[in-house]
CSV table of C-alpha atoms in Angstrom, one decimal:
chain,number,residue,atom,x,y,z
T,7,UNK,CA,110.8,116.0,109.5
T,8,UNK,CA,114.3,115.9,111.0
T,9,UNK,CA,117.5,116.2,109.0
T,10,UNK,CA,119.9,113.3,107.7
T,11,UNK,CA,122.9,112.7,110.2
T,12,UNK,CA,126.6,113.6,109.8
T,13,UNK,CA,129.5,113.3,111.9
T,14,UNK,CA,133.4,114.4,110.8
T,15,UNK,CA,134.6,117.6,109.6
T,16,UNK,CA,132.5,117.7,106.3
T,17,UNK,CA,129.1,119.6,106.8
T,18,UNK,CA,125.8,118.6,105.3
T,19,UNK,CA,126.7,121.8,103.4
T,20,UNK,CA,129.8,120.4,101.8
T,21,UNK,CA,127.8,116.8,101.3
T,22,UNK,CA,125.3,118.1,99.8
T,23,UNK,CA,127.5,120.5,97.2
T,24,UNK,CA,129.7,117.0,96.4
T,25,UNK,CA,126.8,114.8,96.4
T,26,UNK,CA,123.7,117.6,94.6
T,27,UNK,CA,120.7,117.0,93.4
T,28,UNK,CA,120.2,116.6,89.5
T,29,UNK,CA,117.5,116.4,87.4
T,30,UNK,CA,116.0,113.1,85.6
T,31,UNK,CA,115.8,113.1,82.0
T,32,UNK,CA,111.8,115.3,81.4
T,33,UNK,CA,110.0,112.5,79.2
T,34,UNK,CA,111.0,109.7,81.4
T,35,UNK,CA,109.2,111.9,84.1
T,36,UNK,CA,106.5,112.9,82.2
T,37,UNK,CA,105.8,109.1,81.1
T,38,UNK,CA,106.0,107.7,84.4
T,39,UNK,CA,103.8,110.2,86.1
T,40,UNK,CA,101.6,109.4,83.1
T,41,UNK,CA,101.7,105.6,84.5
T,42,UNK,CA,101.3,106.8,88.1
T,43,UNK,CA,98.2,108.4,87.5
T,44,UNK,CA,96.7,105.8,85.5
T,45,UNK,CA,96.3,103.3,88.3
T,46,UNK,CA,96.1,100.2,86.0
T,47,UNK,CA,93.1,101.6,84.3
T,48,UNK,CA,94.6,100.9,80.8
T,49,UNK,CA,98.3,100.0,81.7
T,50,UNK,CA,97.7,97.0,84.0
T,51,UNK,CA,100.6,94.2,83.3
T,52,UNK,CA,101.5,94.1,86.5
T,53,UNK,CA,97.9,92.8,87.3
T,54,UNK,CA,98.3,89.5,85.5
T,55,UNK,CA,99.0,86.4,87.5
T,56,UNK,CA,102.8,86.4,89.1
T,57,UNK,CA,105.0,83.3,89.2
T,58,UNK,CA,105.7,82.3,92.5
T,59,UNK,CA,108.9,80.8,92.6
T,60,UNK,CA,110.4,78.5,95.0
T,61,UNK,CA,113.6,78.9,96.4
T,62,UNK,CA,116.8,76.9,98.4
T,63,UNK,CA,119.2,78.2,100.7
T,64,UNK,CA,120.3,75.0,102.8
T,65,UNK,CA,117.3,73.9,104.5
T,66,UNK,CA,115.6,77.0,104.3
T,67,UNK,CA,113.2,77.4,101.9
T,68,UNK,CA,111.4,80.8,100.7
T,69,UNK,CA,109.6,82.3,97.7
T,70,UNK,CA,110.2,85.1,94.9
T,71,UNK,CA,107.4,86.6,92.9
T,72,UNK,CA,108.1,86.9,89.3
T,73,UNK,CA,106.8,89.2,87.1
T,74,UNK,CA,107.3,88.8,83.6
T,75,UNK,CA,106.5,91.7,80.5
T,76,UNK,CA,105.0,89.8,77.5
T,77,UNK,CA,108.1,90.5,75.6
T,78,UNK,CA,110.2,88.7,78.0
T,79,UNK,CA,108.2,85.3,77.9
T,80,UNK,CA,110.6,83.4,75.0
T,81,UNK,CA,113.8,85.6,75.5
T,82,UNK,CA,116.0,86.8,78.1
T,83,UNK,CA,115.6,90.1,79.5
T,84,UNK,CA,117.6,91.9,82.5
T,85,UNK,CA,115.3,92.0,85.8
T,86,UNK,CA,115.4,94.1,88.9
T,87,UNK,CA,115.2,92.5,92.3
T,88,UNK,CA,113.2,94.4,94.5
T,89,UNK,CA,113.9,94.1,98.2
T,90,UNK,CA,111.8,95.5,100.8
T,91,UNK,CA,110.9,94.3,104.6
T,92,UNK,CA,107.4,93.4,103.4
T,93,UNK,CA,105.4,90.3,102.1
T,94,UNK,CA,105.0,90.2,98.2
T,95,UNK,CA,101.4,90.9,97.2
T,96,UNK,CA,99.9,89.9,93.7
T,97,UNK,CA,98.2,92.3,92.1
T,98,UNK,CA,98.9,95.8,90.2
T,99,UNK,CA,101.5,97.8,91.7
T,100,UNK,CA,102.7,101.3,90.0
T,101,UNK,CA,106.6,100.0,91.2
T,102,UNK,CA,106.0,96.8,89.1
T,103,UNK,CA,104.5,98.7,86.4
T,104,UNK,CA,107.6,101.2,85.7
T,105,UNK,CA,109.6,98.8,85.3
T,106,UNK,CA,107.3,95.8,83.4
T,107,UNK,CA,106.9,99.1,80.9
T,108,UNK,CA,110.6,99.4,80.7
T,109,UNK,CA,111.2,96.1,79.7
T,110,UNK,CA,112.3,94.6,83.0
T,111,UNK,CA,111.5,91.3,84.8
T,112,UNK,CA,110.5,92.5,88.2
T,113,UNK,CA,111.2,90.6,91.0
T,114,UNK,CA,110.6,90.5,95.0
T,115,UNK,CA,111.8,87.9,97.1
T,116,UNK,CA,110.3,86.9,100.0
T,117,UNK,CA,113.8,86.4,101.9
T,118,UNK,CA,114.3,85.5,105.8
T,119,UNK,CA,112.8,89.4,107.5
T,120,UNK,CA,110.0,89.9,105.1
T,121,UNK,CA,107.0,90.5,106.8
T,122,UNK,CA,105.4,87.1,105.9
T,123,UNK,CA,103.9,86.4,109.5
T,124,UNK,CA,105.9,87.3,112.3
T,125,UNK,CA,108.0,84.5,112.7
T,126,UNK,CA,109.7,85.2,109.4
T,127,UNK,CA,109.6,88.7,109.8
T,128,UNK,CA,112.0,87.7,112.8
T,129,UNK,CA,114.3,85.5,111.1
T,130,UNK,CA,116.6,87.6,110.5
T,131,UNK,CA,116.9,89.7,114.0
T,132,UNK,CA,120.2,90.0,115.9
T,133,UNK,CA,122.9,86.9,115.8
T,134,UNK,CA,120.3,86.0,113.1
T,135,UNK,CA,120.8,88.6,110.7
T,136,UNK,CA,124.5,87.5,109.7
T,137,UNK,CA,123.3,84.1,108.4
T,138,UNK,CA,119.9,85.1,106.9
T,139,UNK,CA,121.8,87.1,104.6
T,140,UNK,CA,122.5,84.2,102.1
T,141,UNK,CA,119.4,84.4,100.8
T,142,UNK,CA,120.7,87.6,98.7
T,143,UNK,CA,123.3,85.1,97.1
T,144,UNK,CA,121.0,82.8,96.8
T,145,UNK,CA,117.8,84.6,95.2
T,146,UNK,CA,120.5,85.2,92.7
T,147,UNK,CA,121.8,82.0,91.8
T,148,UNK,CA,117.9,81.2,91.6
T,149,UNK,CA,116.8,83.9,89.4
T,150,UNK,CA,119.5,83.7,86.9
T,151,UNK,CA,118.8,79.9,86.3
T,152,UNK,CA,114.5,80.8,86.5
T,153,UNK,CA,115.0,83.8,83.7
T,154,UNK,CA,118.0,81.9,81.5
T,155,UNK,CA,116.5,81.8,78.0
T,156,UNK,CA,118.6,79.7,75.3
T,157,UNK,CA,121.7,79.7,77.5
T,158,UNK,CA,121.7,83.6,77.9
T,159,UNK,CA,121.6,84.2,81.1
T,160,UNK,CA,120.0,87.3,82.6
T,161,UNK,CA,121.5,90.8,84.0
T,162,UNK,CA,120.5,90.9,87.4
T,163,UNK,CA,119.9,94.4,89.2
T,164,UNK,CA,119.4,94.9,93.1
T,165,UNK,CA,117.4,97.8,94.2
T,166,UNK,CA,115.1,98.9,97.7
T,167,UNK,CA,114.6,101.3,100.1
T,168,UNK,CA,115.4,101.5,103.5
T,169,UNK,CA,115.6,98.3,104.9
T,170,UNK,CA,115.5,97.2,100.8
T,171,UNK,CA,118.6,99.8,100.4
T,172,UNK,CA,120.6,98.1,103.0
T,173,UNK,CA,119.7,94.5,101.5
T,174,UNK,CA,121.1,96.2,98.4
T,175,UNK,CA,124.2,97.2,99.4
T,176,UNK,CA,124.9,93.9,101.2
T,177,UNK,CA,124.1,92.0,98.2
T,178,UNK,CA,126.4,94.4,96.2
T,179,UNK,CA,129.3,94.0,99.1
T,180,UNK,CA,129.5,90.8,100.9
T,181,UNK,CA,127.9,89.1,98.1
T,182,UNK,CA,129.9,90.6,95.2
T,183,UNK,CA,129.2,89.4,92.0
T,184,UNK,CA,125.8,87.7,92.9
T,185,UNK,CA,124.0,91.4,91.4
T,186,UNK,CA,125.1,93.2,88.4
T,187,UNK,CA,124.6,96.8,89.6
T,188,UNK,CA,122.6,97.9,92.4
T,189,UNK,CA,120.7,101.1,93.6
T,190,UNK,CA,120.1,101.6,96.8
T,191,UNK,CA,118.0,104.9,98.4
T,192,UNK,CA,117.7,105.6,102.2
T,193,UNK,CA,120.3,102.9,103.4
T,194,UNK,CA,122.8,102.9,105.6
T,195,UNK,CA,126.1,101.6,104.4
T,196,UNK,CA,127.8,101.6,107.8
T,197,UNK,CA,125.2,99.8,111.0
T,198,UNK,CA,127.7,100.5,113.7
T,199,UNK,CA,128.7,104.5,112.6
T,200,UNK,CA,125.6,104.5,112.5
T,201,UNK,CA,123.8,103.5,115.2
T,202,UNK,CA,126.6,104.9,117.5
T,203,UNK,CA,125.6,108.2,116.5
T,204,UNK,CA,121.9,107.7,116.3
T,205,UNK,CA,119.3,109.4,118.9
T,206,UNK,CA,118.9,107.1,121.9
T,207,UNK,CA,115.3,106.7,121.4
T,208,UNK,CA,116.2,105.2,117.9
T,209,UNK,CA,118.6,102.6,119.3
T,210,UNK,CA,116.7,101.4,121.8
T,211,UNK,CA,113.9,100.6,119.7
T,212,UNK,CA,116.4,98.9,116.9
T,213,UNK,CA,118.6,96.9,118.9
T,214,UNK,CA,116.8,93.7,118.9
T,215,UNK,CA,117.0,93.9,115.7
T,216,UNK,CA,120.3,94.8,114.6
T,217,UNK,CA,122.5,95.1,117.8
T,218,UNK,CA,123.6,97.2,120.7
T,219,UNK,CA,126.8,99.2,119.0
T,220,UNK,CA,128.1,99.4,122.7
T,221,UNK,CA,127.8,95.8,123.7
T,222,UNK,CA,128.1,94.3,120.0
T,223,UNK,CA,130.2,95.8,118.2
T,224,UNK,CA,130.9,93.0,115.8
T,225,UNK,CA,127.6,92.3,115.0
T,226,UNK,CA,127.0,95.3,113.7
T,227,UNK,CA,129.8,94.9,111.6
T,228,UNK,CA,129.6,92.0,110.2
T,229,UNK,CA,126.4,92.9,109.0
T,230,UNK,CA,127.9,96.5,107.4
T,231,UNK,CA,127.8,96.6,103.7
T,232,UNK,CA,131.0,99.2,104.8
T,233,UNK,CA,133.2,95.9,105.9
T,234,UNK,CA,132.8,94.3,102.6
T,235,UNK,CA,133.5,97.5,100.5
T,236,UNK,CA,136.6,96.0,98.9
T,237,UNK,CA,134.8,93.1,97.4
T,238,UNK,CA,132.4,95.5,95.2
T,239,UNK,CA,133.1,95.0,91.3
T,240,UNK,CA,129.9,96.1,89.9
T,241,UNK,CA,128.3,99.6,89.6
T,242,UNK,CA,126.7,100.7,92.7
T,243,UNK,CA,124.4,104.0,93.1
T,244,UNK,CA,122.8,105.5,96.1
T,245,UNK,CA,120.3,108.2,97.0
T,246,UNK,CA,119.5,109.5,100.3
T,247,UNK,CA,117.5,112.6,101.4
T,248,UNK,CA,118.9,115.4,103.1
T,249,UNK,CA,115.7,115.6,105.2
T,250,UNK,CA,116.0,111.8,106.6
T,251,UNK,CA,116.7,111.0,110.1
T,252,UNK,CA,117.7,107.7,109.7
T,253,UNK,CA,120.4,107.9,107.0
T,254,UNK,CA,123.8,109.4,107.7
T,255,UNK,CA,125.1,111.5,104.8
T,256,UNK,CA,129.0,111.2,106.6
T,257,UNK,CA,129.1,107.2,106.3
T,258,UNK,CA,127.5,107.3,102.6
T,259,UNK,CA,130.2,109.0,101.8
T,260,UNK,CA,132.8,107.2,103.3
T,261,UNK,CA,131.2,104.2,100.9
T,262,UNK,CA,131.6,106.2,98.1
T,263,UNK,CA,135.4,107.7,99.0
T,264,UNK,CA,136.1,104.0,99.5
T,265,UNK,CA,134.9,102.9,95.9
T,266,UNK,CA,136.2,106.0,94.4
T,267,UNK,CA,139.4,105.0,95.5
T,268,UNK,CA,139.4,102.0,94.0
T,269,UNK,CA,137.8,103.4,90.8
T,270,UNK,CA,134.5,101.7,91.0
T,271,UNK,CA,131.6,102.7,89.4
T,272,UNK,CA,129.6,104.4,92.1
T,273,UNK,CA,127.7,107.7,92.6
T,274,UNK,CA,125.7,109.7,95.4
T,275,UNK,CA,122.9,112.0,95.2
T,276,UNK,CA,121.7,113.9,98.0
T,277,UNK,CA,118.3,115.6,97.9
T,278,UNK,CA,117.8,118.1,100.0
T,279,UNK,CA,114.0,118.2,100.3
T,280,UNK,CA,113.2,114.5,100.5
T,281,UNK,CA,112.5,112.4,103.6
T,282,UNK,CA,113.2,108.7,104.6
T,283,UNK,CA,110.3,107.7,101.8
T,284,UNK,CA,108.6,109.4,99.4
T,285,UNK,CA,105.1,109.1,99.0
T,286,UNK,CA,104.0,112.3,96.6
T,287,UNK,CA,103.9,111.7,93.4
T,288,UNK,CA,106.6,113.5,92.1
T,289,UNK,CA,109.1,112.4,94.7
T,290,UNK,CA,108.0,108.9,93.9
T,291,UNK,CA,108.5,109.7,89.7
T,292,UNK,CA,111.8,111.9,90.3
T,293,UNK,CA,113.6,108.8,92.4
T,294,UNK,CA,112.0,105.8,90.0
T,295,UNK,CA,113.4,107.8,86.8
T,296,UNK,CA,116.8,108.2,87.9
T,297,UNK,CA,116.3,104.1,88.8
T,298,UNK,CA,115.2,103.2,85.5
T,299,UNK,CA,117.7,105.7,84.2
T,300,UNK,CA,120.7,103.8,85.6
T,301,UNK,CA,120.3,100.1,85.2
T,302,UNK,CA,119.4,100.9,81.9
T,303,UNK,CA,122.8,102.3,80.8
T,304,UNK,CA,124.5,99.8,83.1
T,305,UNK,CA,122.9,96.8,81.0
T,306,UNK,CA,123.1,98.9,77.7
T,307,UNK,CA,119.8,98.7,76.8
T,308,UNK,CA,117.8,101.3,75.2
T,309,UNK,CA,115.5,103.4,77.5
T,310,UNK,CA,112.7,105.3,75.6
T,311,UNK,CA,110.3,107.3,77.7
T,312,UNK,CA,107.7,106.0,74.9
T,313,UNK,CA,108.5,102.2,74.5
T,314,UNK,CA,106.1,99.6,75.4
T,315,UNK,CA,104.2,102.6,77.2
């Protein structure tokens, strides 16, 4: 399966010693492994009929699906913007469960590289990618006005994996302010580390997309959650696995050092057994509790494994 890259004196030893593993809280598992293997046989909000809501960004226009607990309908309730490289599907979801069960809005914008057909899937490739961004800043400004309720206006939390994770931290960087607190798992906070140090085969096959860190340089930069770090002012946690190719465990921790140093909330976990994604249950319940976990002390809001379950 590989193992997570690292580069500088520190050793994945050392990382992994700083950054360990720890345990989520055992009824939150328990309950969300109870939701996980109930498949939207009894527990099934996420089934019911999304809003699709439109969305401005200059002349571009794209949607975010909205999904709302019963709860949340009159009142305002903190939601969690889910970003992920693919196309928004109705329909029950286990993801969009959690966190409906939890008492959050869930949320997925369909922003410019979302696999929506392949043109938009495109949109935000190369010299494209720095501009595309906005739509982080704005699916923000666009959710907070959708979700206001009585002139409260909502918490708004950024999560995703992987390509998601590095949405994340570029919506928690660059965009500072737009998000509340983000979590980002399998990202990479730093394109050009990390792509210099990536195999060749990798680079070669993401250049198009991100840039050449030989030839482009900048671009790779300027699309670096790592060259906005100084901007961050809300709490920011990531995960990465210690078994993951495509991370590196050296330039997550030169995020965190960075926001440690400015005495940000931030944190690092490293797990040693997981992989780019999980898929197996328990991988899947041990990363989605610690989620839950965190944006529900950073909103202050009660979290019972039992509640609305």
């Amino acid at each position: 399966m590989g193992e997570a890259l690292v580069s500088g004196p520190a050793s994945r030893e050392a990382l992994s010693q700083r950054y360990p593993r720890r345990e989520p809280d055992a009824r939150l598992v328990a309950t969300l492994a109870d939701v996980l293997a109930d498949g939207g046989k009894r527990l099934h909000w996420s089934s019911r009929t999304p809003e699709q809501l439109e969305c401005e960004n200059g002349t571009v226009r794209f949607l975010i699906q909205v999904r709302t607990p019963p709860q949340c309908e009159d009142r305002s309730c903190p939601a969690v913007v889910y970003f992920s490289g693919g196309c928004p599907q109705p329909g029950y979801h286990w993801r969009a469960e959690f966190f409906l069960r939890a008492g959050f809005v869930f949320a997925e914008p369909a922003v410019r590289g979302a696999s929506c057909g392949a043109d938009w899937a495109m949109a935000d490739d190369g010299p494209r990618r720095f501009e595309a961004a906005t739509d982080l800043e704005a699916a923000s400004r666009c959710l907070r006005a959708r979700l206001s309720r009585h002139g409260d206006a909502p918490k708004l939390g950024a999560l995703g994996w992987s390509y998601g994770g590095n949405q994340t931290l570029l919506a928690m960087t660059r965009f500072a302010g737009s998000y509340d607190a983000g979590f980002a798992l399998a990202a990479k906070p730093d394109l050009l580390s990390f792509f210099s140090q990536a195999p060749a085969e990798l680079r070669r096959r993401r250049t198009a997309e991100y840039g050449d860190p030989v030839t482009q340089p900048e671009l790779l930069r300027a699309n670096s959650p790592m060259t906005y770090v100084d901007r961050v002012r809300s709490p920011v946690a990531l995960m990465l696995g210690g078994r993951d190719p495509k991370v590196s465990l050296s330039d997550a921790d030169a995020f965190v050092r960075a926001l440690e140093a400015r005495q940000q909330d931030v944190s690092l976990m490293i797990v040693p057994e997981h992989a780019h994604l999980t898929e197996r249950p328990q991988e899947v319940v041990f990363e989605h509790a610690h989620v839950l976990a965190f944006f529900a002390d950073r909103f202050g809001i009660p979290l019972s494994p039992a509640v609305g379950y």
